[in-house]
Tab-separated table of C-alpha atoms in Angstrom:
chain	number	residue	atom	x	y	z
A	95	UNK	CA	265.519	4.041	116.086
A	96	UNK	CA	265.373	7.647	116.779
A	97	UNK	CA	262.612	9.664	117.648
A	98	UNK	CA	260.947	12.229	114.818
A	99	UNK	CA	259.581	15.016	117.398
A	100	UNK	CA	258.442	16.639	114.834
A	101	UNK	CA	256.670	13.988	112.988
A	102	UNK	CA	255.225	12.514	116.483
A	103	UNK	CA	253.183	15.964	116.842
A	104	UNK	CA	251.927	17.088	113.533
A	105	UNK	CA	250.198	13.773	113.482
A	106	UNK	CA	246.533	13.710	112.870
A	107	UNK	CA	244.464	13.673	115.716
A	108	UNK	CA	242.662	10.307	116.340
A	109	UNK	CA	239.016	10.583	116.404
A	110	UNK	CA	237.063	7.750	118.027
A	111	UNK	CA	232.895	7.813	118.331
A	112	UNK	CA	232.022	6.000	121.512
A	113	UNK	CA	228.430	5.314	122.948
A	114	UNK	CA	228.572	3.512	126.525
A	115	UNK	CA	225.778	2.185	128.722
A	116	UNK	CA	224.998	2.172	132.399
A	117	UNK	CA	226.664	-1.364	132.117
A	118	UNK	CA	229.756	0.296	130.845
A	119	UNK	CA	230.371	2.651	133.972
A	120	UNK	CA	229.407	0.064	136.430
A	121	UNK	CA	232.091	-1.987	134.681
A	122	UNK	CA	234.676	0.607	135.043
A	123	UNK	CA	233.609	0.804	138.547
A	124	UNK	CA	234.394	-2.783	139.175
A	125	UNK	CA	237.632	-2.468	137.089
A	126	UNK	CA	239.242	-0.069	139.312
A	127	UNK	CA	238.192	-1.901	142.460
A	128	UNK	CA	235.234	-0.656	143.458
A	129	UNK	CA	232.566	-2.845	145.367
A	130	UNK	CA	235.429	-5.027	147.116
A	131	UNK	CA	233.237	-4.577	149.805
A	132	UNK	CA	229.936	-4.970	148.490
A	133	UNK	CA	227.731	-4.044	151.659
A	134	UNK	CA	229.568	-0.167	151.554
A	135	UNK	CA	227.060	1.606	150.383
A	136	UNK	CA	229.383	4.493	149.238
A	137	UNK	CA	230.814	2.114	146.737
A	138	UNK	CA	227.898	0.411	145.613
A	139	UNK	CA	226.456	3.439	144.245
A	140	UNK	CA	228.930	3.223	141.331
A	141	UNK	CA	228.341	-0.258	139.978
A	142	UNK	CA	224.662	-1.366	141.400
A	143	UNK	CA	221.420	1.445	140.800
A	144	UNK	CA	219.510	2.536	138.267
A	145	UNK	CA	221.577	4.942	137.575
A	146	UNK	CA	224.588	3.922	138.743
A	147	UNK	CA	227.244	7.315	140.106
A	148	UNK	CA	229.947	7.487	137.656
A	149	UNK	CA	233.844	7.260	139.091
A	150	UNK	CA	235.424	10.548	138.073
A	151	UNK	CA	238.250	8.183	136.004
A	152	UNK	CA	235.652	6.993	133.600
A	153	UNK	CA	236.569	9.620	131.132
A	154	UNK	CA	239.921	8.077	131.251
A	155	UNK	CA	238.271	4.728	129.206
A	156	UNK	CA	235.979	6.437	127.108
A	157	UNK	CA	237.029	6.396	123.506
A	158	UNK	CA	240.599	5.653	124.202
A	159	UNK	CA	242.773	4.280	121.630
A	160	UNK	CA	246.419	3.447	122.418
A	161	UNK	CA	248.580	5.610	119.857
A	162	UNK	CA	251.626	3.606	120.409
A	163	UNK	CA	250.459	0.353	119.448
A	164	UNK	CA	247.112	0.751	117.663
A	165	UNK	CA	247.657	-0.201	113.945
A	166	UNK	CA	245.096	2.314	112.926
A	167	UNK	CA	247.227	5.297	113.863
A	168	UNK	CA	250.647	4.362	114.570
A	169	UNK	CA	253.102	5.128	112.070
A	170	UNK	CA	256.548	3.836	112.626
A	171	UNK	CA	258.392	7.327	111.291
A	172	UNK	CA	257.877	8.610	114.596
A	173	UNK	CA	260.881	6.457	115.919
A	174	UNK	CA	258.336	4.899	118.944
A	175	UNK	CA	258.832	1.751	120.176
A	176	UNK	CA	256.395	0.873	122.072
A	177	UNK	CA	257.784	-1.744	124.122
A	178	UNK	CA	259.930	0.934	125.845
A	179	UNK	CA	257.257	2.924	127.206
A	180	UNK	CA	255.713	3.190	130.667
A	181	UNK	CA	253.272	6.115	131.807
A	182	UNK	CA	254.952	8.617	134.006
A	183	UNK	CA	251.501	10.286	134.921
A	184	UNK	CA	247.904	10.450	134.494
A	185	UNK	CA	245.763	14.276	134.593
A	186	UNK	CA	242.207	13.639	134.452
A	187	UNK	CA	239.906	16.903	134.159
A	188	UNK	CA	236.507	16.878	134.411
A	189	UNK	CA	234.834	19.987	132.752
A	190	UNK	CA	231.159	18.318	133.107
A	191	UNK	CA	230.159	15.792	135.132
A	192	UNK	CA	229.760	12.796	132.949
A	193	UNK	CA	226.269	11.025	132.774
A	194	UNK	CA	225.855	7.376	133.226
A	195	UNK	CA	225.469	6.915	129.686
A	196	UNK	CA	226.417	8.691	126.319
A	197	UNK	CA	227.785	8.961	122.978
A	198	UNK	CA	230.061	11.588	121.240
A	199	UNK	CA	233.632	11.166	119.989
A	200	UNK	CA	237.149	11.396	121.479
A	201	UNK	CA	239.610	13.305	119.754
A	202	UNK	CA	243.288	11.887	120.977
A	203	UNK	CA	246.616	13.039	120.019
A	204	UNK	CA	250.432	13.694	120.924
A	205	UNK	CA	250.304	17.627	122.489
A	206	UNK	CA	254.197	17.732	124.106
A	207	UNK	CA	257.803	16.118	123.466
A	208	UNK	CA	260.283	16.533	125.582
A	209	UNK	CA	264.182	15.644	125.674
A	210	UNK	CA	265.411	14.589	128.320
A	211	UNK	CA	269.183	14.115	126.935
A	212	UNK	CA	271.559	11.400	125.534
A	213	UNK	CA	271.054	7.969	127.534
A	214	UNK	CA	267.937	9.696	129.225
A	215	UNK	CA	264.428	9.645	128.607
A	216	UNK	CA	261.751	11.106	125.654
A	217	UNK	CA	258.803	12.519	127.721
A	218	UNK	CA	255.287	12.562	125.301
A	219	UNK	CA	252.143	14.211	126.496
A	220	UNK	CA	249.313	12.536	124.815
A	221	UNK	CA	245.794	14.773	125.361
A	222	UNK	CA	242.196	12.938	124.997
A	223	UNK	CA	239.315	15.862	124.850
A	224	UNK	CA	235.796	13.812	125.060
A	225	UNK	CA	232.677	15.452	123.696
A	226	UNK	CA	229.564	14.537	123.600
A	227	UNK	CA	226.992	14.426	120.485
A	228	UNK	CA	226.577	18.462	121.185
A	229	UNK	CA	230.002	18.952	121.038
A	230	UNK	CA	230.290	20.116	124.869
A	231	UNK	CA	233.604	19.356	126.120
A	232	UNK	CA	232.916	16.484	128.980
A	233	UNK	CA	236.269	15.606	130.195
A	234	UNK	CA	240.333	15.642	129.202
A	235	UNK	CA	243.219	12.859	129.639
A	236	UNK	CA	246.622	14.041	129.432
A	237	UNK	CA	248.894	11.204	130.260
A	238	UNK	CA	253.104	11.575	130.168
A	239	UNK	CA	254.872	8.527	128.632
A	240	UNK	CA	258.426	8.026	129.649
A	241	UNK	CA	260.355	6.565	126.377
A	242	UNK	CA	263.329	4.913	128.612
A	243	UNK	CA	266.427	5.654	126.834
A	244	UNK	CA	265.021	8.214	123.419
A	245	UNK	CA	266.130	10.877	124.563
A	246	UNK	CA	268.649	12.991	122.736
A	247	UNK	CA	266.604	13.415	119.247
A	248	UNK	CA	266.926	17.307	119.593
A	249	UNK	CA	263.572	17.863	120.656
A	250	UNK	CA	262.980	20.393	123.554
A	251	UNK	CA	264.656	20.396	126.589
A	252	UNK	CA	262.511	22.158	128.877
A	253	UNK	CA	258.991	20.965	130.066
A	254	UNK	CA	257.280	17.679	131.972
A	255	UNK	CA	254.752	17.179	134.109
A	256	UNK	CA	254.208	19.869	137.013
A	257	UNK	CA	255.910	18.713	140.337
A	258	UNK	CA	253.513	18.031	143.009
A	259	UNK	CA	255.154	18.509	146.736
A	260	UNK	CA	253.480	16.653	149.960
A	261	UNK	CA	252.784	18.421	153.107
A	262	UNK	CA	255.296	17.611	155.649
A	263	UNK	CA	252.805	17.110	158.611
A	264	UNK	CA	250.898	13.489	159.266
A	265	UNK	CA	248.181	12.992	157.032
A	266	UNK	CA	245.015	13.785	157.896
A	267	UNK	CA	243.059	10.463	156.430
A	268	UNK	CA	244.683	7.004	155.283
A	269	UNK	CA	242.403	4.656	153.174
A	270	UNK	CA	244.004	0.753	152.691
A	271	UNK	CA	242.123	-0.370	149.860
A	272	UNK	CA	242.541	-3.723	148.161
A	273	UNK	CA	242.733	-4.854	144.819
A	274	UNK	CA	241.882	-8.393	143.485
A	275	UNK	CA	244.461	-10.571	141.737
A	276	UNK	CA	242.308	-10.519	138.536
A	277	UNK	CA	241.688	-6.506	138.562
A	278	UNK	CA	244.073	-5.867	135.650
A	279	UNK	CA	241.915	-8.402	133.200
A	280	UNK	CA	238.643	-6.491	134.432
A	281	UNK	CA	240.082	-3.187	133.857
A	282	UNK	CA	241.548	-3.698	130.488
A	283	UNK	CA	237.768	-4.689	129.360
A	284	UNK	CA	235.997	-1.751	130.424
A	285	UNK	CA	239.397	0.175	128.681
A	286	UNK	CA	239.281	-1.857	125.387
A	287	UNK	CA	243.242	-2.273	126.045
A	288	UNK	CA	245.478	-5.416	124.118
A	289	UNK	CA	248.260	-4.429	125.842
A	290	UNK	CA	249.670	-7.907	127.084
A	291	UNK	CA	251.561	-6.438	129.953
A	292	UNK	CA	247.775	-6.497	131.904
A	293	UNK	CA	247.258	-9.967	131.289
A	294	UNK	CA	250.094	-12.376	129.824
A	295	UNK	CA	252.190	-13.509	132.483
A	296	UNK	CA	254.951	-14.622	129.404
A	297	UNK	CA	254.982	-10.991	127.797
A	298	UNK	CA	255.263	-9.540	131.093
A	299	UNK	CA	258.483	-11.248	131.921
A	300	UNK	CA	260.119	-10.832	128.420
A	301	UNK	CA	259.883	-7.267	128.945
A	302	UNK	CA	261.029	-6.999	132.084
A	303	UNK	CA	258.275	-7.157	135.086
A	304	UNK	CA	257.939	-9.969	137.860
A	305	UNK	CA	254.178	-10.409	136.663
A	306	UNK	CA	251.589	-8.409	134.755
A	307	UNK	CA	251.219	-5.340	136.321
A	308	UNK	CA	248.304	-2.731	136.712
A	309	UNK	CA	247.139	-0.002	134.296
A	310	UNK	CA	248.220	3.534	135.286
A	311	UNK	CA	244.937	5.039	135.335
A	312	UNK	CA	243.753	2.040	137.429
A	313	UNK	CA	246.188	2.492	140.305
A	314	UNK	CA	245.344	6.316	139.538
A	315	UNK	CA	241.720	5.418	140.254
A	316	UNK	CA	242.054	3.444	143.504
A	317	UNK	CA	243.931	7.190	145.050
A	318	UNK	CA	241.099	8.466	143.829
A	319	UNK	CA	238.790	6.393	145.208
A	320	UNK	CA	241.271	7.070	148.691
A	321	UNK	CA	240.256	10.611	148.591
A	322	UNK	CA	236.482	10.328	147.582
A	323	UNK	CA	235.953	7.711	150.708
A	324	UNK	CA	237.776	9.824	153.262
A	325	UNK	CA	237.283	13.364	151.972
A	326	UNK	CA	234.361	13.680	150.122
A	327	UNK	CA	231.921	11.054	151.410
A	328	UNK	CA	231.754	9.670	148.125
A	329	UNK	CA	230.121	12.789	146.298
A	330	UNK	CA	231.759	12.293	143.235
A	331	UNK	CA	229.941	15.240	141.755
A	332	UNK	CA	232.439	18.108	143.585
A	333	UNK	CA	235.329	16.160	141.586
A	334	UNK	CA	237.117	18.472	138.961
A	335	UNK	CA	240.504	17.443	138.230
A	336	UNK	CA	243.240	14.858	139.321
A	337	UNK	CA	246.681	13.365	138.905
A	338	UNK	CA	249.343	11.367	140.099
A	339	UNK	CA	253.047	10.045	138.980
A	340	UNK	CA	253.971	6.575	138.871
A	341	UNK	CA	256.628	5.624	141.029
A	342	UNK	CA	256.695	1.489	140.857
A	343	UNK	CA	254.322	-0.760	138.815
A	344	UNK	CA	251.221	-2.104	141.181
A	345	UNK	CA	250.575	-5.756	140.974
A	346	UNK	CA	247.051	-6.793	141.075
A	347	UNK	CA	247.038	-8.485	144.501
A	348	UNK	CA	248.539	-5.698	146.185
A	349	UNK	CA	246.388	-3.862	149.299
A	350	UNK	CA	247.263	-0.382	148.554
A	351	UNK	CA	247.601	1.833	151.209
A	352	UNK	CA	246.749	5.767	150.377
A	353	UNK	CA	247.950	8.956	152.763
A	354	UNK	CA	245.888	12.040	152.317
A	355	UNK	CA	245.748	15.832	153.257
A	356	UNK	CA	243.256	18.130	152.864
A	357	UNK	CA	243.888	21.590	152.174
A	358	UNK	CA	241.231	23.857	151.048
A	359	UNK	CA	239.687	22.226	147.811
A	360	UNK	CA	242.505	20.638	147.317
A	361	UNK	CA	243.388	16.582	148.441
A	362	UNK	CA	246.616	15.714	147.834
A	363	UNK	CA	247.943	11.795	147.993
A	364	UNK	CA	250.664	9.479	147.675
A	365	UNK	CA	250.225	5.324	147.829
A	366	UNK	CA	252.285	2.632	148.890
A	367	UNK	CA	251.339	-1.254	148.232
A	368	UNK	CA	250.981	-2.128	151.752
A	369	UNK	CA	252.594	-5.745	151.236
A	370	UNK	CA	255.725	-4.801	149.811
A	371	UNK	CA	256.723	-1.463	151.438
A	372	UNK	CA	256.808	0.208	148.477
A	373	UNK	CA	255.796	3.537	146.935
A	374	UNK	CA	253.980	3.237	143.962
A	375	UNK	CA	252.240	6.664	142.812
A	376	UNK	CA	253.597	10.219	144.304
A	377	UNK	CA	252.429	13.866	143.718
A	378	UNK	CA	249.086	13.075	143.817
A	379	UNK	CA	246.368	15.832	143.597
A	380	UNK	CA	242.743	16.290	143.291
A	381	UNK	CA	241.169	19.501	143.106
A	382	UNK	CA	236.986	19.982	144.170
């Protein structure tokens, strides 16, 4: 199966209405961990109060459709199989802080290709843009799937995610967060995901992982949440944009264990899961 580059981006975009409740965000809030400790005030506020804050990630969930596996939109003369792909890295932008409850639509669709080589990867930029019922421009996804082994299709060479370089000093704040065993089958609710990687223990194995492993954008949430606990005392409000690349998968389970340094309006992260030793998400950054 090869990849159709060009195919893959003059696909129609995939527009999804979405209305969520105050329920809704405090549900995301819980699926990316928060309110493990439920006497911290700082991370009650996102799923207990009338309203409830909303976690910067929640535009992340909002109207999102998978493109690789959804029947709705896929179209197998892309070349995609979907079974090969992991995400590479999440870049969430918040252009207006989201309210704890809305409706609109999310427009999603493929917005970069790039080839990697013969034996190497496909890199795909998806881009979600979430408006409201005004048409304002809330928030923007761009996530990088890694297509192991597509590349040399005779797309693009040059391109990929922007490389994010770490301070060589000692961190200024480290956050060990945990993460319950069942996190991944909360998450995938509040993301309306059927991906059985998250949740069947079988699937996971046949395609190659230990156990059912994390979302992305959930491990990118709980660096997040890292930053907004040590940095920001929890004023998610001064959030405007963040990412992070994905190293290892995170089990749910894991305590993960997040480094940060402040510079300027600028946080930038990286995460191990404490338990195993092992890096999991590099080159993060948020910007505030």
């Amino acid at each position: 199966m090869t990849l159709d580059h060009h195919k893959l981006l003059a696909a129609p975009a995939a527009e999804t209405p979405y209305r969520y409740t105050a329920w809704d965000t405090m549900l995301h809030g819980l699926g990316v961990g928060l309110g493990m400790d439920a006497l911290d005030k700082g991370q009650l506020a996102f799923v207990y109060g009338e309203p409830p804050k909303v976690f910067p990630t929640m535009s992340a969930c909002i109207g999102w459709v998978d493109l690789t596996r959804d029947p709705r939109f896929f179209d197998p003369a892309w070349g995609l199989d979907a079974n090969r792909i992991v995400v590479g890295e999440s870049i969430v932008t918040q252009h207006v802080a989201l309210p704890a409850e809305g409706s609109g639509v999310a427009r999603m669709y493929f917005a970069e290709v790039v080839d990697k080589g013969a034996g190497k990867a496909a890199l795909i930029r998806t881009r979600k843009d979430v408006l409201d019922d005004r048409g304002t421009l809330l928030a923007s996804l761009d996530t990088w799937l890694f297509v192991r082994g597509a590349g040399g299709f005779g797309g693009p060479g040059e391109g990929g995610p922007e490389r994010v370089v770490l301070p060589e000093r000692a961190a200024d704040f480290t956050a060990e967060l945990a993460t319950p065993e069942n996190l991944a089958l909360i998450f995938r609710l509040s993301l309306g995901d059927n991906n059985a990687l998250h949740a069947d223990p079988d699937h996971a194995k046949r395609v190659g992982f230990e156990r059912p492993i994390l979302h992305g954008i959930a491990s990118f949430s709980v660096g997040v949440h890292a930053v907004l606990k040590t940095a920001l005392a929890y004023d998610q409000v001064r959030f405007r944009s963040g990412r992070a690349r994905f190293v290892q998968p995170v089990f749910p389970g894991d305590t993960l264990a997040t480094e940060v340094w402040v510079e300027g309006n600028v946080a930038l992260f990286r995460t191990k899961a404490l338990e195993r030793n092992l890096l999991v998400m590099d080159g993060g950054k948020v910007e505030f």
